[in-house]
């Protein structure tokens, strides 16, 4: 059997597990479950919207959000679109955050909220900011700023746009083509160091790097679909990211 990308492996898991729980997250004090099928569908919709908005194969998307369900949704969506996800620790200084986005050459940046985006980046980014929470609408109304324009967009809007695109256009075939062309030596993600020895440095990790690590951890721990983990580490760091990918 030949090499299989993590995207192909994910799709295989979706076919196998369908409506079994994949992710759980608290929402207003209650745990909500996202199935494997729901995860795939949401990420596919976001990937379609990103593709339509200009994310090309090898294009970069910076995730500066905190650990949460939608982080996983967007991260997979970037790979489904053939892109590269770069990470920024959400507690980075504005100067560090802007420098990391510029270094990655990101066309899209993901933040928790409008306020979080403003605190990290102000109006100095030449990129579209994707806001994860719908509280951003209230933030923008209070500040008098327009929202869901060319430079600010809510994740929920991207999902609605992606759903329409998948129904009305050939974007699904384009996404399939991009993921089929992923190779082991293609860069999957750029993870930045903490900056304790100077400016944060981006470490480029390939799909092959991540695939090898996932296989090694899964073999060592003998994990199965009934195993669960509590994920609280920053997904901007590689250890937390591997815990998400290895499930």
PDB file of C-alpha atoms in Angstrom:
ATOM      1  CA  UNK A   1       0.000   0.000   0.000  1.00  0.00           C
ATOM      2  CA  UNK A   2       1.353   3.429  -0.968  1.00  0.00           C
ATOM      3  CA  UNK A   3       1.709   6.540   1.119  1.00  0.00           C
ATOM      4  CA  UNK A   4      -1.585   8.029   2.329  1.00  0.00           C
ATOM      5  CA  UNK A   5      -1.860  11.663   3.391  1.00  0.00           C
ATOM      6  CA  UNK A   6      -3.545  12.604   6.654  1.00  0.00           C
ATOM      7  CA  UNK A   7      -6.379  14.079   4.587  1.00  0.00           C
ATOM      8  CA  UNK A   8      -6.971  10.722   2.894  1.00  0.00           C
ATOM      9  CA  UNK A   9      -6.684   8.980   6.263  1.00  0.00           C
ATOM     10  CA  UNK A  10      -9.247  11.369   7.717  1.00  0.00           C
ATOM     11  CA  UNK A  11     -11.682  10.620   4.890  1.00  0.00           C
ATOM     12  CA  UNK A  12     -11.198   6.915   5.487  1.00  0.00           C
ATOM     13  CA  UNK A  13     -12.044   7.424   9.155  1.00  0.00           C
ATOM     14  CA  UNK A  14     -15.158   9.366   8.223  1.00  0.00           C
ATOM     15  CA  UNK A  15     -16.355   6.534   6.009  1.00  0.00           C
ATOM     16  CA  UNK A  16     -15.693   4.033   8.784  1.00  0.00           C
ATOM     17  CA  UNK A  17     -17.039   5.954  11.777  1.00  0.00           C
ATOM     18  CA  UNK A  18     -19.648   8.283  10.207  1.00  0.00           C
ATOM     19  CA  UNK A  19     -21.851   9.520  13.077  1.00  0.00           C
ATOM     20  CA  UNK A  20     -19.667   8.334  15.932  1.00  0.00           C
ATOM     21  CA  UNK A  21     -18.238  11.124  18.137  1.00  0.00           C
ATOM     22  CA  UNK A  22     -15.048  12.760  16.881  1.00  0.00           C
ATOM     23  CA  UNK A  23     -14.874  15.986  18.919  1.00  0.00           C
ATOM     24  CA  UNK A  24     -16.621  17.329  21.995  1.00  0.00           C
ATOM     25  CA  UNK A  25     -16.584  20.937  23.141  1.00  0.00           C
ATOM     26  CA  UNK A  26     -18.400  22.965  25.768  1.00  0.00           C
ATOM     27  CA  UNK A  27     -20.952  25.489  24.568  1.00  0.00           C
ATOM     28  CA  UNK A  28     -22.628  27.673  27.193  1.00  0.00           C
ATOM     29  CA  UNK A  29     -21.833  25.166  29.904  1.00  0.00           C
ATOM     30  CA  UNK A  30     -22.965  22.029  28.071  1.00  0.00           C
ATOM     31  CA  UNK A  31     -20.923  19.494  26.124  1.00  0.00           C
ATOM     32  CA  UNK A  32     -21.756  19.249  22.436  1.00  0.00           C
ATOM     33  CA  UNK A  33     -20.586  16.442  20.193  1.00  0.00           C
ATOM     34  CA  UNK A  34     -19.368  16.741  16.622  1.00  0.00           C
ATOM     35  CA  UNK A  35     -19.377  13.486  14.668  1.00  0.00           C
ATOM     36  CA  UNK A  36     -16.753  12.495  12.123  1.00  0.00           C
ATOM     37  CA  UNK A  37     -19.230  13.188   9.336  1.00  0.00           C
ATOM     38  CA  UNK A  38     -20.092  16.633  10.721  1.00  0.00           C
ATOM     39  CA  UNK A  39     -16.412  17.506  11.074  1.00  0.00           C
ATOM     40  CA  UNK A  40     -15.787  16.527   7.459  1.00  0.00           C
ATOM     41  CA  UNK A  41     -18.823  18.425   6.173  1.00  0.00           C
ATOM     42  CA  UNK A  42     -18.003  21.617   8.052  1.00  0.00           C
ATOM     43  CA  UNK A  43     -14.367  21.592   6.972  1.00  0.00           C
ATOM     44  CA  UNK A  44     -15.343  20.859   3.380  1.00  0.00           C
ATOM     45  CA  UNK A  45     -17.649  23.878   3.341  1.00  0.00           C
ATOM     46  CA  UNK A  46     -14.941  26.153   4.751  1.00  0.00           C
ATOM     47  CA  UNK A  47     -12.425  24.761   2.259  1.00  0.00           C
ATOM     48  CA  UNK A  48     -14.807  25.520  -0.625  1.00  0.00           C
ATOM     49  CA  UNK A  49     -15.218  29.115   0.540  1.00  0.00           C
ATOM     50  CA  UNK A  50     -11.471  29.594   0.998  1.00  0.00           C
ATOM     51  CA  UNK A  51     -10.836  28.213  -2.475  1.00  0.00           C
ATOM     52  CA  UNK A  52     -13.453  30.558  -3.934  1.00  0.00           C
ATOM     53  CA  UNK A  53     -11.899  33.518  -2.084  1.00  0.00           C
ATOM     54  CA  UNK A  54      -8.483  32.886  -3.590  1.00  0.00           C
ATOM     55  CA  UNK A  55      -6.630  30.357  -1.432  1.00  0.00           C
ATOM     56  CA  UNK A  56      -4.419  28.582  -3.958  1.00  0.00           C
ATOM     57  CA  UNK A  57      -2.580  25.277  -3.464  1.00  0.00           C
ATOM     58  CA  UNK A  58       0.339  26.044  -1.180  1.00  0.00           C
ATOM     59  CA  UNK A  59      -1.321  29.254   0.047  1.00  0.00           C
ATOM     60  CA  UNK A  60      -0.933  30.091   3.729  1.00  0.00           C
ATOM     61  CA  UNK A  61      -3.571  30.563   6.429  1.00  0.00           C
ATOM     62  CA  UNK A  62      -2.425  31.705   9.878  1.00  0.00           C
ATOM     63  CA  UNK A  63      -4.365  30.389  12.880  1.00  0.00           C
ATOM     64  CA  UNK A  64      -3.984  32.749  15.830  1.00  0.00           C
ATOM     65  CA  UNK A  65      -7.030  31.501  17.758  1.00  0.00           C
ATOM     66  CA  UNK A  66      -7.166  29.722  21.104  1.00  0.00           C
ATOM     67  CA  UNK A  67      -7.712  25.964  21.443  1.00  0.00           C
ATOM     68  CA  UNK A  68     -11.333  25.265  20.458  1.00  0.00           C
ATOM     69  CA  UNK A  69     -13.486  23.157  18.159  1.00  0.00           C
ATOM     70  CA  UNK A  70     -13.394  25.603  15.255  1.00  0.00           C
ATOM     71  CA  UNK A  71      -9.591  25.554  15.260  1.00  0.00           C
ATOM     72  CA  UNK A  72      -9.783  21.915  14.185  1.00  0.00           C
ATOM     73  CA  UNK A  73     -12.468  22.709  11.610  1.00  0.00           C
ATOM     74  CA  UNK A  74     -10.386  25.405   9.921  1.00  0.00           C
ATOM     75  CA  UNK A  75      -7.082  23.513  10.134  1.00  0.00           C
ATOM     76  CA  UNK A  76      -8.521  20.575   8.212  1.00  0.00           C
ATOM     77  CA  UNK A  77     -10.235  22.950   5.773  1.00  0.00           C
ATOM     78  CA  UNK A  78      -6.879  24.501   4.878  1.00  0.00           C
ATOM     79  CA  UNK A  79      -5.477  21.071   4.001  1.00  0.00           C
ATOM     80  CA  UNK A  80      -8.619  20.134   2.062  1.00  0.00           C
ATOM     81  CA  UNK A  81      -7.987  23.251  -0.042  1.00  0.00           C
ATOM     82  CA  UNK A  82      -4.359  22.231  -0.553  1.00  0.00           C
ATOM     83  CA  UNK A  83      -3.103  25.061   1.644  1.00  0.00           C
ATOM     84  CA  UNK A  84      -0.560  25.414   4.441  1.00  0.00           C
ATOM     85  CA  UNK A  85      -1.615  26.321   7.978  1.00  0.00           C
ATOM     86  CA  UNK A  86       0.725  28.536   9.995  1.00  0.00           C
ATOM     87  CA  UNK A  87       0.249  28.975  13.729  1.00  0.00           C
ATOM     88  CA  UNK A  88       0.573  31.958  16.042  1.00  0.00           C
ATOM     89  CA  UNK A  89       0.274  31.525  19.803  1.00  0.00           C
ATOM     90  CA  UNK A  90      -2.753  33.671  20.777  1.00  0.00           C
ATOM     91  CA  UNK A  91      -0.868  35.365  23.634  1.00  0.00           C
ATOM     92  CA  UNK A  92       1.878  36.631  21.308  1.00  0.00           C
ATOM     93  CA  UNK A  93       2.588  40.343  21.329  1.00  0.00           C
ATOM     94  CA  UNK A  94       1.089  42.352  18.441  1.00  0.00           C
ATOM     95  CA  UNK A  95       4.581  42.909  17.039  1.00  0.00           C
ATOM     96  CA  UNK A  96       5.356  39.176  17.098  1.00  0.00           C
ATOM     97  CA  UNK A  97       1.956  38.226  15.657  1.00  0.00           C
ATOM     98  CA  UNK A  98       2.246  40.641  12.747  1.00  0.00           C
ATOM     99  CA  UNK A  99       5.830  39.521  12.072  1.00  0.00           C
ATOM    100  CA  UNK A 100       4.793  35.845  11.982  1.00  0.00           C
ATOM    101  CA  UNK A 101       1.888  36.520   9.612  1.00  0.00           C
ATOM    102  CA  UNK A 102       4.203  38.478   7.323  1.00  0.00           C
ATOM    103  CA  UNK A 103       6.885  35.777   7.477  1.00  0.00           C
ATOM    104  CA  UNK A 104       4.350  33.075   6.573  1.00  0.00           C
ATOM    105  CA  UNK A 105       2.946  35.178   3.756  1.00  0.00           C
ATOM    106  CA  UNK A 106      -0.581  34.420   4.958  1.00  0.00           C
ATOM    107  CA  UNK A 107      -3.529  35.618   2.908  1.00  0.00           C
ATOM    108  CA  UNK A 108      -6.022  34.659   5.641  1.00  0.00           C
ATOM    109  CA  UNK A 109      -5.726  34.977   9.422  1.00  0.00           C
ATOM    110  CA  UNK A 110      -8.002  33.240  11.962  1.00  0.00           C
ATOM    111  CA  UNK A 111      -8.792  34.976  15.285  1.00  0.00           C
ATOM    112  CA  UNK A 112     -11.196  34.282  18.162  1.00  0.00           C
ATOM    113  CA  UNK A 113     -13.186  37.472  17.831  1.00  0.00           C
ATOM    114  CA  UNK A 114     -13.155  40.953  16.372  1.00  0.00           C
ATOM    115  CA  UNK A 115     -11.654  42.267  19.608  1.00  0.00           C
ATOM    116  CA  UNK A 116      -8.936  39.601  19.570  1.00  0.00           C
ATOM    117  CA  UNK A 117      -8.074  40.428  15.954  1.00  0.00           C
ATOM    118  CA  UNK A 118      -7.924  44.135  16.729  1.00  0.00           C
ATOM    119  CA  UNK A 119      -5.668  43.561  19.752  1.00  0.00           C
ATOM    120  CA  UNK A 120      -3.216  41.394  17.802  1.00  0.00           C
ATOM    121  CA  UNK A 121      -3.228  43.023  14.384  1.00  0.00           C
ATOM    122  CA  UNK A 122      -5.048  46.364  14.460  1.00  0.00           C
ATOM    123  CA  UNK A 123      -5.659  47.484  10.886  1.00  0.00           C
ATOM    124  CA  UNK A 124      -2.125  46.746   9.731  1.00  0.00           C
ATOM    125  CA  UNK A 125      -2.686  43.380   8.020  1.00  0.00           C
ATOM    126  CA  UNK A 126      -2.849  42.869   4.282  1.00  0.00           C
ATOM    127  CA  UNK A 127      -4.972  39.757   4.806  1.00  0.00           C
ATOM    128  CA  UNK A 128      -8.567  38.670   5.341  1.00  0.00           C
ATOM    129  CA  UNK A 129      -9.352  38.005   8.999  1.00  0.00           C
ATOM    130  CA  UNK A 130     -11.664  35.074   9.751  1.00  0.00           C
ATOM    131  CA  UNK A 131     -13.464  35.529  13.064  1.00  0.00           C
ATOM    132  CA  UNK A 132     -14.578  32.341  14.782  1.00  0.00           C
ATOM    133  CA  UNK A 133     -17.291  33.565  17.124  1.00  0.00           C
ATOM    134  CA  UNK A 134     -20.497  35.344  16.200  1.00  0.00           C
ATOM    135  CA  UNK A 135     -19.940  37.747  19.082  1.00  0.00           C
ATOM    136  CA  UNK A 136     -17.865  39.541  16.475  1.00  0.00           C
ATOM    137  CA  UNK A 137     -21.079  41.003  15.086  1.00  0.00           C
ATOM    138  CA  UNK A 138     -21.775  42.734  18.388  1.00  0.00           C
ATOM    139  CA  UNK A 139     -18.147  43.838  18.643  1.00  0.00           C
ATOM    140  CA  UNK A 140     -18.313  45.468  15.227  1.00  0.00           C
ATOM    141  CA  UNK A 141     -21.629  47.165  15.968  1.00  0.00           C
ATOM    142  CA  UNK A 142     -20.267  48.661  19.170  1.00  0.00           C
ATOM    143  CA  UNK A 143     -17.137  49.894  17.418  1.00  0.00           C
ATOM    144  CA  UNK A 144     -19.044  51.217  14.411  1.00  0.00           C
ATOM    145  CA  UNK A 145     -17.043  48.999  12.029  1.00  0.00           C
ATOM    146  CA  UNK A 146     -18.593  47.093   9.151  1.00  0.00           C
ATOM    147  CA  UNK A 147     -18.352  43.326   9.354  1.00  0.00           C
ATOM    148  CA  UNK A 148     -18.325  40.478   6.837  1.00  0.00           C
ATOM    149  CA  UNK A 149     -16.663  42.742   4.283  1.00  0.00           C
ATOM    150  CA  UNK A 150     -13.666  41.877   2.114  1.00  0.00           C
ATOM    151  CA  UNK A 151     -11.288  42.090   5.098  1.00  0.00           C
ATOM    152  CA  UNK A 152     -13.369  40.627   7.954  1.00  0.00           C
ATOM    153  CA  UNK A 153     -15.577  37.548   7.723  1.00  0.00           C
ATOM    154  CA  UNK A 154     -17.250  35.271  10.244  1.00  0.00           C
ATOM    155  CA  UNK A 155     -16.612  31.544  10.038  1.00  0.00           C
ATOM    156  CA  UNK A 156     -20.360  30.919   9.989  1.00  0.00           C
ATOM    157  CA  UNK A 157     -20.652  33.026   6.839  1.00  0.00           C
ATOM    158  CA  UNK A 158     -17.823  31.100   5.180  1.00  0.00           C
ATOM    159  CA  UNK A 159     -19.663  27.873   5.928  1.00  0.00           C
ATOM    160  CA  UNK A 160     -22.887  29.139   4.366  1.00  0.00           C
ATOM    161  CA  UNK A 161     -21.025  30.342   1.282  1.00  0.00           C
ATOM    162  CA  UNK A 162     -19.167  27.055   1.021  1.00  0.00           C
ATOM    163  CA  UNK A 163     -22.374  25.061   1.238  1.00  0.00           C
ATOM    164  CA  UNK A 164     -23.833  27.008  -1.690  1.00  0.00           C
ATOM    165  CA  UNK A 165     -20.629  26.627  -3.710  1.00  0.00           C
ATOM    166  CA  UNK A 166     -20.576  22.868  -3.204  1.00  0.00           C
ATOM    167  CA  UNK A 167     -24.164  22.637  -4.449  1.00  0.00           C
ATOM    168  CA  UNK A 168     -23.866  25.006  -7.408  1.00  0.00           C
ATOM    169  CA  UNK A 169     -20.301  24.809  -8.759  1.00  0.00           C
ATOM    170  CA  UNK A 170     -17.510  22.325  -9.502  1.00  0.00           C
ATOM    171  CA  UNK A 171     -15.500  23.407  -6.447  1.00  0.00           C
ATOM    172  CA  UNK A 172     -15.901  19.935  -4.877  1.00  0.00           C
ATOM    173  CA  UNK A 173     -14.040  18.411  -7.817  1.00  0.00           C
ATOM    174  CA  UNK A 174     -11.355  21.076  -7.479  1.00  0.00           C
ATOM    175  CA  UNK A 175     -10.889  20.246  -3.786  1.00  0.00           C
ATOM    176  CA  UNK A 176     -10.645  16.536  -4.600  1.00  0.00           C
ATOM    177  CA  UNK A 177      -7.993  17.307  -7.203  1.00  0.00           C
ATOM    178  CA  UNK A 178      -5.950  19.356  -4.760  1.00  0.00           C
ATOM    179  CA  UNK A 179      -5.991  16.762  -1.983  1.00  0.00           C
ATOM    180  CA  UNK A 180      -5.184  13.971  -4.443  1.00  0.00           C
ATOM    181  CA  UNK A 181      -2.054  15.889  -5.444  1.00  0.00           C
ATOM    182  CA  UNK A 182      -0.695  16.196  -1.881  1.00  0.00           C
ATOM    183  CA  UNK A 183       2.728  14.599  -1.571  1.00  0.00           C
ATOM    184  CA  UNK A 184       4.784  13.560   1.448  1.00  0.00           C
ATOM    185  CA  UNK A 185       7.333  16.329   0.889  1.00  0.00           C
ATOM    186  CA  UNK A 186       4.716  19.086   0.556  1.00  0.00           C
ATOM    187  CA  UNK A 187       4.701  21.527   3.487  1.00  0.00           C
ATOM    188  CA  UNK A 188       1.609  21.016   5.655  1.00  0.00           C
ATOM    189  CA  UNK A 189       2.166  23.536   8.435  1.00  0.00           C
ATOM    190  CA  UNK A 190       4.544  26.204   9.713  1.00  0.00           C
ATOM    191  CA  UNK A 191       4.894  26.179  13.498  1.00  0.00           C
ATOM    192  CA  UNK A 192       6.624  29.124  15.151  1.00  0.00           C
ATOM    193  CA  UNK A 193       8.973  28.866  18.099  1.00  0.00           C
ATOM    194  CA  UNK A 194       8.246  30.686  21.346  1.00  0.00           C
ATOM    195  CA  UNK A 195      10.818  33.367  20.612  1.00  0.00           C
ATOM    196  CA  UNK A 196      12.773  32.804  23.831  1.00  0.00           C
ATOM    197  CA  UNK A 197      16.033  32.936  21.864  1.00  0.00           C
ATOM    198  CA  UNK A 198      15.129  35.911  19.700  1.00  0.00           C
ATOM    199  CA  UNK A 199      12.418  36.452  17.130  1.00  0.00           C
ATOM    200  CA  UNK A 200      10.077  33.453  16.656  1.00  0.00           C
ATOM    201  CA  UNK A 201      11.282  31.166  13.894  1.00  0.00           C
ATOM    202  CA  UNK A 202       8.986  29.223  11.594  1.00  0.00           C
ATOM    203  CA  UNK A 203       9.532  25.473  11.380  1.00  0.00           C
ATOM    204  CA  UNK A 204       8.125  24.003   8.166  1.00  0.00           C
ATOM    205  CA  UNK A 205       6.726  20.491   8.650  1.00  0.00           C
ATOM    206  CA  UNK A 206       5.666  18.358   5.707  1.00  0.00           C
ATOM    207  CA  UNK A 207       2.685  16.060   5.325  1.00  0.00           C
ATOM    208  CA  UNK A 208       5.172  13.197   5.504  1.00  0.00           C
ATOM    209  CA  UNK A 209       6.582  14.500   8.800  1.00  0.00           C
ATOM    210  CA  UNK A 210       3.140  14.632  10.385  1.00  0.00           C
ATOM    211  CA  UNK A 211       2.041  11.292   8.960  1.00  0.00           C
ATOM    212  CA  UNK A 212       5.123   9.526  10.357  1.00  0.00           C
ATOM    213  CA  UNK A 213       4.588  11.070  13.794  1.00  0.00           C
ATOM    214  CA  UNK A 214       0.883  10.157  13.883  1.00  0.00           C
ATOM    215  CA  UNK A 215       1.623   6.553  12.911  1.00  0.00           C
ATOM    216  CA  UNK A 216       4.408   6.256  15.501  1.00  0.00           C
ATOM    217  CA  UNK A 217       2.279   7.644  18.354  1.00  0.00           C
ATOM    218  CA  UNK A 218      -0.759   5.553  17.432  1.00  0.00           C
ATOM    219  CA  UNK A 219       1.373   2.405  17.340  1.00  0.00           C
ATOM    220  CA  UNK A 220       3.086   3.167  20.649  1.00  0.00           C
ATOM    221  CA  UNK A 221      -0.159   3.937  22.495  1.00  0.00           C
ATOM    222  CA  UNK A 222      -2.407   1.378  20.749  1.00  0.00           C
ATOM    223  CA  UNK A 223      -5.202   3.931  20.317  1.00  0.00           C
ATOM    224  CA  UNK A 224      -8.664   3.119  19.013  1.00  0.00           C
ATOM    225  CA  UNK A 225     -11.928   4.933  18.166  1.00  0.00           C
ATOM    226  CA  UNK A 226     -13.277   4.423  21.705  1.00  0.00           C
ATOM    227  CA  UNK A 227     -10.342   6.201  23.353  1.00  0.00           C
ATOM    228  CA  UNK A 228     -10.847   9.806  24.467  1.00  0.00           C
ATOM    229  CA  UNK A 229      -8.496  12.597  25.473  1.00  0.00           C
ATOM    230  CA  UNK A 230      -8.924  16.007  27.071  1.00  0.00           C
ATOM    231  CA  UNK A 231      -7.219  18.512  24.806  1.00  0.00           C
ATOM    232  CA  UNK A 232      -6.272  21.742  26.551  1.00  0.00           C
ATOM    233  CA  UNK A 233      -2.778  22.458  25.253  1.00  0.00           C
ATOM    234  CA  UNK A 234      -2.288  25.257  22.713  1.00  0.00           C
ATOM    235  CA  UNK A 235      -2.946  23.990  19.204  1.00  0.00           C
ATOM    236  CA  UNK A 236      -0.431  26.584  18.035  1.00  0.00           C
ATOM    237  CA  UNK A 237       2.301  24.322  19.454  1.00  0.00           C
ATOM    238  CA  UNK A 238       3.190  21.028  17.830  1.00  0.00           C
ATOM    239  CA  UNK A 239       2.522  18.785  20.858  1.00  0.00           C
ATOM    240  CA  UNK A 240      -1.094  19.879  21.179  1.00  0.00           C
ATOM    241  CA  UNK A 241      -1.489  19.639  17.424  1.00  0.00           C
ATOM    242  CA  UNK A 242      -0.206  16.061  17.353  1.00  0.00           C
ATOM    243  CA  UNK A 243      -2.646  15.068  20.090  1.00  0.00           C
ATOM    244  CA  UNK A 244      -5.458  16.340  17.872  1.00  0.00           C
ATOM    245  CA  UNK A 245      -4.157  14.582  14.763  1.00  0.00           C
ATOM    246  CA  UNK A 246      -3.422  11.241  16.381  1.00  0.00           C
ATOM    247  CA  UNK A 247      -6.989  10.471  17.448  1.00  0.00           C
TER     248      UNK A 247
END
